[in-house]
Amino acid sequence: MSLFETLRQDWKPDHIAVQMGDETLTYGELTDRVAHGRAWLAQQGVRPGAVVAVRLPKTPDFLVLMLAVVSAGAVFLPINPRSTQAETNAIVQDSQPFLVIQEVPFVSHLRGVPAAICDPEAEAVRLTTSGTTGRPKGVPLSHRNILAMVQGLNTAWGWSASDVLLHTLPVHHVHGLFVAQLGALLAGATAIWHDGFTSDAVLRDLPRCTVFMGVPTFYHRLLAHPDLGSTDLSNMRLFTSGSAPLQASDHEAFSAVTGHAILERYGMTEIGIVLSNPLDGPRVPGRVGYPLPGMRARIVVPGLEEHVDDDVVGMLHIKGPSVFSGYHDRPEATAAALLDHGWMRTGDLARRDETGSIQIVGRQDHLILTGGFNVYPMEVETVLCEQPGVGEVCVYGQPDADLGQVVCAAYVGDASESDLRTAARLALSGYKVPRHYVRLSALPRNPTGKVMRAALPPLPHTD
Ligand code: MLC
Ligand code: AMP
């Protein structure tokens, strides 16, 4: 079955699908608007298989357009509305979409057209990830890939139509789009949308919700709020965390203050959400849990396919129906990531304990996880290196209690910190802009010439 047809099976027309501020959409209204959206897309010449890029703020219109594109058999390509023009251009250049939508089209007068019948193997959504080259890589996900993930999570986390999800994540990533929003839609549940996370607004709305999903920074910030302990969380049945490691101390403090043990899970754009702590049973701080139904995990000696023993750190490989089948137009990157027999080399180092629960130990490459967003050093280094007065640059992460890691840049040359900051702000989304700059006479290198990131200066004050 196609993604849209499966999602809508349990929709009750009068039940609220999404609410944002004063705007409310019932499932009946959502269905109508999606049909209007499909008619508009058809009028623009969008046919099955066409790529439609959508760069819109987080409003219910975004959701309508996504469902319209997917149910028309076309490919939905979301672009971060806060990305810079250069970043947007790079994605457009890479995917050459048939249509780029940057303003909400007015579609209500159009007569709806029926949903297309889609091949489950056809591409439904294309997400973007950067990678070691710094250039955007399109991650095509089929109807089947997405459904496998969302259906698995619905069962594992006990979603039902009576759930009310508080949704404060961005919607151009796996976490906000699939795990949170498609989870709610598959269950026929209600989602309350905020455009971005603020502790005040979350604590105001949590009393009428049952599910909340966040990156670790959300929990760290909630813990710092004086009202967390006095907020009525009696309706809440599930808090989940993912996209970056949740500090065990934050996990424990949250349990102590609220009585709720956060359920941590692990995933990646290319593979979906694949490991999770149990809904019933211990949710162990610092562990991401067990493979979800249908998924397989193995931990191997890096570079080999030989399994390591329990408690030994190795490279995490994942296989299963939510794993993608290759990057858009990047055969070499695909060959490096996808091994024989469909195993995905995640790039995450992990160990398994005797119960089978997995702990993520860190990344093998230099990926920086800041606030749950990925920053690939090469992308930032390329921008900084182009500035006058910069000889060489190394971008690296430093621990940060709030964001997990912050982006730092060490450079050689006489460029000023403010010039570098300005250049980075012009070219890059806010979360990629280095917070700290260190000028060095030379970058520390090992005998083979590789920059030794561990030898780069730490921040003067880290929490
Ligand atoms: C925040 N920033 C953004 C942004 N959100 N930049 C571009 N696009 C966005 N959507 C910028 C801020 O402007 C700021 O830059 C910088 O990030 C750090 O932010 P801050 O000022 O400390 O905080 P804040 O703006 O409050 O943002 C923190 C945050 C945000 C935690 C709310 O980082 C966030 O929403 N994170 C969620 C990430 C996410 O959904 N990841 C899922 C990936 S999927 P400046 O220049 O203004 O200082 C995945 C798979 C899986 O990983 O397993 O889930
Ligand atoms: P993305 O490419 O944006 O999907 O990010 C995927 C990466 O996020 C993974 O490869 C991990 O490094 C990281 N990640 C996701 N969930 C967790 C988690 N619970 N703990 C640690 N890292 C995580």
Tab-separated table of N, CA and C and ligand atoms in Angstrom, residues 128-129 173-174 241-246 264-270 288 346-348 360 362-363 367 369 372-374 376, ligand 2:
chain	number	residue	atom	x	y	z
A	128	THR	N	17.526	15.479	2.975
A	128	THR	CA	18.873	15.919	2.614
A	128	THR	C	19.806	15.741	3.800
A	129	THR	N	20.991	15.246	3.520
A	129	THR	CA	22.016	15.167	4.549
A	129	THR	C	23.284	15.684	3.890
A	173	HIS	N	13.161	17.080	8.858
A	173	HIS	CA	14.033	15.955	9.208
A	173	HIS	C	13.196	14.746	9.591
A	174	VAL	N	13.877	13.599	9.633
A	174	VAL	CA	13.232	12.353	10.041
A	174	VAL	C	12.485	12.485	11.376
A	241	SER	N	13.382	10.674	23.392
A	241	SER	CA	14.530	11.507	23.014
A	241	SER	C	15.330	10.805	21.945
A	242	GLY	N	15.890	11.598	21.035
A	242	GLY	CA	16.749	11.040	19.993
A	242	GLY	C	17.411	12.140	19.200
A	243	SER	N	18.153	11.751	18.190
A	243	SER	CA	18.918	12.606	17.257
A	243	SER	C	20.313	12.927	17.777
A	244	ALA	N	20.537	12.748	19.060
A	244	ALA	CA	21.836	13.012	19.672
A	244	ALA	C	21.815	12.314	21.034
A	245	PRO	N	23.005	12.105	21.636
A	245	PRO	CA	23.007	11.372	22.914
A	245	PRO	C	22.386	12.167	24.056
A	246	LEU	N	21.509	11.524	24.792
A	246	LEU	CA	20.900	12.138	25.976
A	246	LEU	C	21.824	11.845	27.158
A	264	GLU	N	14.680	6.684	25.304
A	264	GLU	CA	15.657	7.094	24.283
A	264	GLU	C	15.685	6.073	23.160
A	265	ARG	N	15.771	6.604	21.958
A	265	ARG	CA	15.848	5.726	20.772
A	265	ARG	C	16.906	6.277	19.825
A	266	TYR	N	17.265	5.490	18.820
A	266	TYR	CA	18.355	5.862	17.910
A	266	TYR	C	17.912	5.721	16.469
A	267	GLY	N	18.363	6.660	15.642
A	267	GLY	CA	18.047	6.548	14.221
A	267	GLY	C	18.959	7.390	13.377
A	268	MET	N	18.634	7.438	12.117
A	268	MET	CA	19.469	8.137	11.137
A	268	MET	C	18.618	8.318	9.879
A	269	THR	N	18.858	9.396	9.151
A	269	THR	CA	18.040	9.681	7.978
A	269	THR	C	17.970	8.484	7.022
A	270	GLU	N	19.106	7.863	6.792
A	270	GLU	CA	19.186	6.799	5.788
A	270	GLU	C	18.504	5.501	6.216
A	288	VAL	N	20.446	3.090	24.003
A	288	VAL	CA	19.382	3.371	23.027
A	288	VAL	C	18.511	2.143	22.788
A	346	THR	N	26.630	2.630	9.637
A	346	THR	CA	26.054	3.882	10.153
A	346	THR	C	27.105	4.963	10.421
A	347	GLY	N	28.349	4.553	10.674
A	347	GLY	CA	29.354	5.545	11.092
A	347	GLY	C	29.331	5.770	12.600
A	348	ASP	N	28.392	5.123	13.287
A	348	ASP	CA	28.332	5.252	14.748
A	348	ASP	C	29.036	4.080	15.402
A	360	ILE	N	25.383	3.881	22.219
A	360	ILE	CA	26.120	4.589	21.161
A	360	ILE	C	27.295	5.301	21.848
A	362	GLY	N	29.917	7.010	20.066
A	362	GLY	CA	30.376	8.221	19.365
A	362	GLY	C	30.406	7.948	17.875
A	363	ARG	N	30.837	8.939	17.128
A	363	ARG	CA	30.901	8.800	15.685
A	363	ARG	C	32.323	8.437	15.270
A	367	LEU	N	31.679	14.197	12.422
A	367	LEU	CA	30.359	14.825	12.482
A	367	LEU	C	30.127	15.455	13.865
A	369	LEU	N	27.314	16.973	16.449
A	369	LEU	CA	25.863	16.977	16.723
A	369	LEU	C	25.582	18.136	17.675
A	372	GLY	N	21.018	18.523	18.222
A	372	GLY	CA	20.346	17.488	17.425
A	372	GLY	C	20.474	17.725	15.924
A	373	PHE	N	21.113	18.809	15.525
A	373	PHE	CA	21.399	19.028	14.098
A	373	PHE	C	22.803	18.498	13.801
A	374	ASN	N	22.991	17.998	12.572
A	374	ASN	CA	24.314	17.526	12.161
A	374	ASN	C	25.092	18.643	11.486
A	376	TYR	N	28.643	19.024	9.396
A	376	TYR	CA	29.783	18.329	8.812
A	376	TYR	C	30.913	19.330	8.679
B	2	AMP	P1	20.840	12.362	10.809
B	2	AMP	O1	21.807	12.088	9.716
B	2	AMP	O2	20.490	13.809	10.940
B	2	AMP	O3	19.683	11.505	10.680
B	2	AMP	O4	21.565	12.015	12.160
B	2	AMP	C1	21.819	10.689	12.510
B	2	AMP	C2	22.845	10.624	13.613
B	2	AMP	O5	22.291	11.133	14.831
B	2	AMP	C3	23.228	9.208	13.939
B	2	AMP	O6	24.175	8.691	13.020
B	2	AMP	C4	23.775	9.365	15.343
B	2	AMP	O7	25.123	9.797	15.301
B	2	AMP	C5	22.914	10.470	15.922
B	2	AMP	N1	21.884	9.947	16.833
B	2	AMP	C6	20.573	9.764	16.631
B	2	AMP	N2	19.963	9.296	17.738
B	2	AMP	C7	20.933	9.185	18.689
B	2	AMP	C8	20.953	8.777	20.060
B	2	AMP	N3	19.854	8.427	20.708
B	2	AMP	N4	22.150	8.770	20.689
B	2	AMP	C9	23.272	9.148	20.069
B	2	AMP	N5	23.318	9.569	18.783
B	2	AMP	C10	22.164	9.596	18.106
